[in-house]
Amino acid sequence: MNLKEKYGTTALIAGASEGIGASFAELLASQGIGLVLVARRREPLQKFAGNLKDRFGVNADYIACDLSEEGALDRIIEGLAGKEPDILVYNAALSKIGPFLANDPAEHLKMARVNMTTMLGMVHHFGGRMVQRRRGAVILMTSLAGFQGSGYLSVYAATKAFVRILAESLWYEWKGSNVDVIACCAGATSTPGYISSKPGKAGIFAPRVLAPEEVAAECLKHLGKKPSFITGRANRMASFFMQKVLPRKMAVTIMGDTTGKLYRQSPGER
Ligand SMILES: NC(=O)c1ccc[n+]([C@@H]2O[C@H](COP(=O)([O-])OP(=O)(O)OC[C@H]3O[C@@H](n4cnc5c(N)ncnc54)[C@H](OP(=O)(O)O)[C@@H]3O)[C@@H](O)[C@H]2O)c1
């Protein structure tokens, strides 16, 4: 499918300088779609935007902005200087690993702002304009952690459940307006963020860690066809087993035990 013909010429990617967001940027640029990249650090953004221009000959602008700050949406609208995104990818997320009580409520609220509140504002603003134009696409990144209670990832997992349900709901509401919405439910993916979280060894039955470009490519393949999907066959099988076969209590316990083992936490720690 030619995404430029279907959706338009400009994509806005929130959380775009590395990892899965950067892979979306490369794939969209390879189809001739111009980009506006958002992340906190200016230097990697500037370099990456230059690199995309050189390699693909597309327009690539950037806006340095912290999505946890109130007013982030206004800064992005200002930075766009009238440009109208035809595709919105909301990729950035904050993830604090550890027992719920070990994190300050302020940290939990910051996670809620990056992962939900700013995203909600951007989807309402830019998605609303796509609906008016009757053309566009919204991609929201979420996680397998959001499918059940996930000990040591409690707030992150809860925000990711919110993202999936929002995307699926809007997929339904906006399909008549020709605006495609999809939730991309990723499992472990070898991004700089994932690597720097220093996960320990997963069990031998753990699904393979995917590359960011695999995740982005799979998502673009499913866009317009489904309200949500899980990346990678092994993740889909593991999720089927967890959601459809196991009793809820066991699924939640396995998730907490696995995360605890990966990140050296135990239920006694507070
Ligand atoms: N990696 C995984 O294993 C995995 C698994 C399941 C789901 N996911 C989901 O996939 C998405 C991407 O994950 P990732 O591992 O690629 O993410 P990441 O490495 O943590 O971050 C990716 C991008 O987001 C930007 N960013 C982070 N916080 C930001 C903020 N507050 N404001 C603006 N930009 C910000 C980063 O640049 P700056 O640092 O310069 O801001 C970077 O460009 C997330 O939604 C995550 O929940 C990932």
Coordinates of C-alpha atoms and ligand atoms in Angstrom, one line a residue:
M1 CA 0.0 0.0 0.0
N2 CA 1.3 3.5 -0.8
L3 CA 0.9 5.4 2.4
K4 CA 1.5 8.8 0.8
E5 CA -1.3 8.3 -1.7
K6 CA -3.6 6.9 1.0
Y7 CA -3.0 9.3 3.9
G8 CA -1.0 12.4 2.7
T9 CA 2.4 13.9 2.7
T10 CA 3.3 14.7 6.3
A11 CA 3.8 12.5 9.4
L12 CA 4.2 13.8 13.0
I13 CA 6.1 11.3 15.2
A14 CA 6.1 11.9 19.0
G15 CA 9.2 10.1 20.4
A16 CA 11.1 9.9 17.1
S17 CA 14.9 10.2 17.5
E18 CA 15.6 6.5 18.3
G19 CA 14.1 3.1 18.8
I20 CA 10.7 2.2 17.3
G21 CA 9.8 5.9 16.6
A22 CA 13.0 6.3 14.5
S23 CA 12.1 3.1 12.6
F24 CA 8.6 4.5 11.8
A25 CA 10.4 7.7 10.6
E26 CA 12.7 5.8 8.2
L27 CA 9.9 3.6 6.8
L28 CA 7.6 6.6 6.2
A29 CA 10.5 8.7 4.7
S30 CA 11.3 5.8 2.4
Q31 CA 7.8 6.2 0.9
G32 CA 8.4 9.9 0.3
I33 CA 6.5 11.2 3.4
G34 CA 7.8 14.3 5.0
L35 CA 8.4 14.2 8.8
V36 CA 8.1 16.3 11.9
L37 CA 10.1 14.6 14.6
V38 CA 9.5 15.2 18.3
A39 CA 11.7 14.2 21.3
R40 CA 13.4 16.0 24.2
R41 CA 17.0 16.1 23.1
R42 CA 17.7 18.5 20.3
E43 CA 21.0 17.2 19.1
P44 CA 20.0 13.6 18.2
L45 CA 16.8 15.1 16.6
Q46 CA 18.8 17.5 14.4
K47 CA 21.2 14.7 13.3
F48 CA 18.5 12.3 12.5
A49 CA 16.4 14.8 10.6
G50 CA 19.5 15.7 8.5
N51 CA 20.2 12.0 7.9
L52 CA 16.6 11.4 6.7
K53 CA 16.7 14.4 4.4
D54 CA 20.0 13.1 2.9
R55 CA 18.9 9.5 2.5
F56 CA 15.4 10.0 1.3
G57 CA 15.2 13.5 0.0
V58 CA 12.1 14.3 2.2
N59 CA 11.3 17.3 4.3
A60 CA 12.3 16.5 7.9
D61 CA 11.8 19.1 10.6
Y62 CA 11.9 18.6 14.4
I63 CA 10.5 20.0 17.5
A64 CA 12.4 19.6 20.8
C65 CA 9.7 19.2 23.4
D66 CA 9.2 17.2 26.6
L67 CA 5.8 15.4 26.4
S68 CA 5.6 15.2 30.1
E69 CA 5.2 19.0 30.4
E70 CA 1.9 20.8 30.5
G71 CA 1.7 22.8 27.4
A72 CA 3.5 20.2 25.2
L73 CA 0.6 20.2 22.7
D74 CA 0.7 24.0 22.4
R75 CA 4.5 23.9 21.8
I76 CA 4.0 21.2 19.1
I77 CA 1.2 23.2 17.4
E78 CA 3.4 26.3 17.4
G79 CA 6.5 24.3 16.1
L80 CA 4.4 23.0 13.2
A81 CA 3.8 26.5 12.0
G82 CA 0.6 25.7 10.2
K83 CA 1.8 22.3 8.9
E84 CA -1.1 19.7 9.1
P85 CA 0.0 16.1 9.9
D86 CA -1.7 13.5 7.9
I87 CA -0.3 10.7 10.0
L88 CA 0.3 10.8 13.8
V89 CA 2.5 8.3 15.5
Y90 CA 2.5 8.6 19.3
N91 CA 5.5 6.4 20.3
A92 CA 7.1 8.0 23.3
A93 CA 6.4 6.5 26.7
L94 CA 7.8 6.7 30.2
S95 CA 8.3 3.4 32.0
K96 CA 9.3 3.2 35.7
I97 CA 10.1 -0.4 36.7
G98 CA 9.7 -1.3 40.4
P99 CA 7.2 -1.7 43.2
F100 CA 4.3 0.8 43.1
L101 CA 5.1 2.3 46.5
A102 CA 8.8 2.7 45.6
N103 CA 8.0 5.5 43.1
D104 CA 6.8 8.9 44.2
P105 CA 3.3 9.8 43.2
A106 CA 4.8 12.7 41.2
E107 CA 6.7 10.1 39.0
H108 CA 3.5 8.1 38.5
L109 CA 1.7 11.3 37.4
K110 CA 4.6 12.1 35.0
M111 CA 4.2 8.7 33.5
A112 CA 0.4 9.3 33.1
R113 CA 1.2 12.7 31.3
V114 CA 3.6 11.2 28.8
N115 CA 1.8 8.0 28.2
M116 CA -1.8 9.2 28.3
T117 CA -2.6 12.9 28.8
T118 CA -0.4 14.5 26.2
M119 CA -1.2 11.6 23.8
L120 CA -4.9 12.2 24.4
G121 CA -4.6 15.9 23.6
M122 CA -2.6 15.2 20.4
V123 CA -5.0 12.6 19.2
H124 CA -8.0 14.9 19.9
H125 CA -6.4 17.8 18.1
F126 CA -4.7 16.2 15.1
G127 CA -7.0 13.3 14.8
G128 CA -10.0 15.7 14.9
R129 CA -8.5 17.7 12.0
M130 CA -8.0 14.4 10.1
V131 CA -11.7 13.5 10.7
Q132 CA -12.7 17.0 9.3
R133 CA -10.5 16.4 6.2
R134 CA -11.8 12.8 6.0
R135 CA -8.3 11.4 5.6
G136 CA -5.5 10.3 7.9
A137 CA -4.0 7.8 10.2
V138 CA -3.2 7.6 13.9
I139 CA -0.8 5.0 15.3
L140 CA -0.6 4.5 19.1
M141 CA 2.2 2.4 20.6
T142 CA 1.3 0.2 23.4
S143 CA 2.5 -2.9 25.1
L144 CA 1.7 -6.5 26.0
A145 CA 2.1 -5.3 29.6
G146 CA -1.3 -3.6 29.2
F147 CA -3.2 -6.9 28.7
Q148 CA -3.3 -7.9 32.4
G149 CA -2.1 -6.7 35.8
S150 CA 1.7 -6.4 35.6
G151 CA 3.5 -6.3 38.9
Y152 CA 6.5 -4.0 39.0
L153 CA 5.1 -2.2 35.9
S154 CA 1.8 -1.3 37.5
V155 CA 1.3 2.3 36.3
Y156 CA 3.1 1.8 33.0
A157 CA 0.9 -1.2 32.3
A158 CA -2.3 0.6 33.3
T159 CA -1.4 3.5 30.9
K160 CA -0.8 1.0 28.1
A161 CA -4.2 -0.6 28.7
F162 CA -5.7 2.9 28.3
V163 CA -3.9 3.5 25.0
R164 CA -5.1 0.2 23.5
I165 CA -8.7 0.8 24.5
L166 CA -8.6 4.4 23.2
A167 CA -7.2 3.3 19.8
E168 CA -9.6 0.5 19.4
S169 CA -12.6 2.8 20.3
L170 CA -11.4 5.4 17.8
W171 CA -10.8 2.8 15.1
Y172 CA -14.6 2.1 15.4
E173 CA -15.7 5.8 15.6
W174 CA -13.5 7.1 12.8
K175 CA -13.6 4.3 10.2
G176 CA -16.6 6.1 8.6
S177 CA -14.5 9.3 8.3
N178 CA -11.7 7.5 6.4
V179 CA -9.2 7.9 9.3
D180 CA -7.4 4.7 10.3
V181 CA -6.4 4.1 13.9
I182 CA -4.4 1.3 15.2
A183 CA -2.8 0.2 18.5
C184 CA 0.5 -1.5 18.1
C185 CA 1.0 -3.8 21.0
A186 CA 4.7 -4.6 21.3
G187 CA 6.5 -7.2 23.3
A188 CA 10.2 -6.8 24.2
T189 CA 12.0 -4.8 21.4
S190 CA 15.7 -4.0 21.3
T191 CA 15.5 -0.2 21.5
P192 CA 18.0 2.0 23.3
G193 CA 15.3 2.4 26.0
Y194 CA 14.8 -1.3 26.5
I195 CA 18.6 -2.0 26.4
S196 CA 19.3 0.7 29.0
S197 CA 16.7 -0.8 31.4
K198 CA 19.2 -3.7 31.7
P199 CA 16.8 -6.6 31.6
G200 CA 18.3 -9.9 32.9
K201 CA 18.0 -13.3 31.1
A202 CA 14.4 -14.3 30.2
G203 CA 13.4 -18.0 30.3
I204 CA 14.1 -20.3 27.4
F205 CA 10.4 -20.1 26.4
A206 CA 10.3 -16.3 26.3
P207 CA 9.5 -14.8 22.9
R208 CA 12.4 -13.5 20.8
V209 CA 13.2 -9.8 21.4
L210 CA 12.2 -8.1 18.1
A211 CA 14.2 -5.4 16.3
P212 CA 12.5 -1.9 16.2
E213 CA 12.3 -2.0 12.4
E214 CA 10.4 -5.3 12.5
V215 CA 7.8 -3.7 14.9
A216 CA 7.3 -0.6 12.8
A217 CA 7.1 -2.5 9.5
E218 CA 4.5 -5.0 10.9
C219 CA 2.5 -2.1 12.2
L220 CA 2.3 -0.3 8.8
K221 CA 1.3 -3.6 7.2
H222 CA -1.7 -3.9 9.6
L223 CA -2.7 -0.2 9.5
G224 CA -6.2 0.3 8.1
K225 CA -7.0 -3.4 8.5
K226 CA -7.3 -3.9 12.3
P227 CA -8.0 -1.9 15.5
S228 CA -5.0 -3.4 17.2
F229 CA -2.4 -6.1 16.8
I230 CA 0.4 -7.8 18.7
T231 CA 3.9 -7.7 17.2
G232 CA 5.6 -11.0 16.3
R233 CA 4.2 -14.6 16.2
A234 CA 5.7 -15.7 19.5
N235 CA 4.3 -12.7 21.3
R236 CA 0.9 -13.5 19.8
M237 CA 1.1 -17.1 20.9
A238 CA 2.2 -16.2 24.4
S239 CA -0.6 -13.6 24.6
F240 CA -3.2 -16.1 23.4
F241 CA -2.1 -18.5 26.1
M242 CA -2.1 -15.8 28.8
Q243 CA -5.5 -14.2 27.9
K244 CA -7.5 -17.2 26.6
V245 CA -6.1 -20.3 28.3
L246 CA -4.9 -19.4 31.7
P247 CA -7.1 -18.3 34.6
R248 CA -6.6 -14.5 35.2
K249 CA -4.9 -15.1 38.6
M250 CA -2.3 -17.3 37.0
A251 CA -1.7 -14.9 34.1
V252 CA -1.2 -12.0 36.5
T253 CA 1.2 -14.1 38.6
I254 CA 3.2 -15.2 35.6
M255 CA 3.5 -11.6 34.4
G256 CA 4.7 -10.3 37.8
D257 CA 7.1 -13.2 38.4
T258 CA 8.6 -12.8 34.9
T259 CA 9.1 -9.0 35.3
G260 CA 10.4 -9.6 38.8
K261 CA 13.0 -12.1 37.5
L262 CA 14.0 -9.9 34.6
Y263 CA 14.5 -6.8 36.8
R264 CA 15.6 -8.5 40.0
Q265 CA 12.6 -7.6 42.1
S266 CA 10.7 -9.8 44.6
P267 CA 7.2 -9.5 46.1
G268 CA 8.7 -8.7 49.5
E269 CA 10.3 -5.5 48.2
R270 CA 8.5 -2.2 48.8
Ligands
LIG1 N1 11.1 -1.4 23.8 C1 10.3 -2.3 24.2 O1 10.7 -3.4 24.6 C2 8.8 -2.0 24.2 C3 7.9 -3.0 24.6 C4 6.6 -2.8 24.6 C5 6.1 -1.6 24.2 N2 7.0 -0.6 23.9 C6 6.4 0.7 23.5 O2 7.0 1.2 22.3 C7 7.2 2.6 22.4 C8 8.6 3.0 22.1 O3 9.5 2.3 22.9 P1 11.0 2.6 22.8 O4 11.7 1.5 23.6 O5 11.4 2.8 21.4 O6 11.1 4.0 23.6 P2 12.4 4.9 24.1 O7 13.6 4.3 23.6 O8 12.2 5.0 25.5 O9 12.1 6.3 23.5 C9 11.9 6.5 22.2 C10 11.9 8.0 21.8 O10 11.0 8.8 22.6 C11 11.6 10.0 23.0 N3 11.0 10.4 24.3 C12 11.1 9.7 25.5 N4 10.5 10.4 26.4 C13 10.0 11.5 25.9 C14 9.4 12.7 26.4 N5 9.0 12.8 27.7 N6 9.1 13.7 25.6 C15 9.5 13.6 24.3 N7 10.1 12.6 23.7 C16 10.4 11.5 24.5 C17 13.1 9.6 23.0 O11 14.0 10.7 22.8 P3 14.5 11.7 24.0 O12 15.1 10.8 25.0 O13 15.4 12.6 23.4 O14 13.3 12.4 24.5 C18 13.2 8.7 21.8 O15 13.3 9.4 20.6 C19 6.7 3.0 23.8 O16 5.4 3.5 23.7 C20 6.8 1.8 24.6 O17 5.8 1.7 25.6 C21 8.3 -0.8 23.8

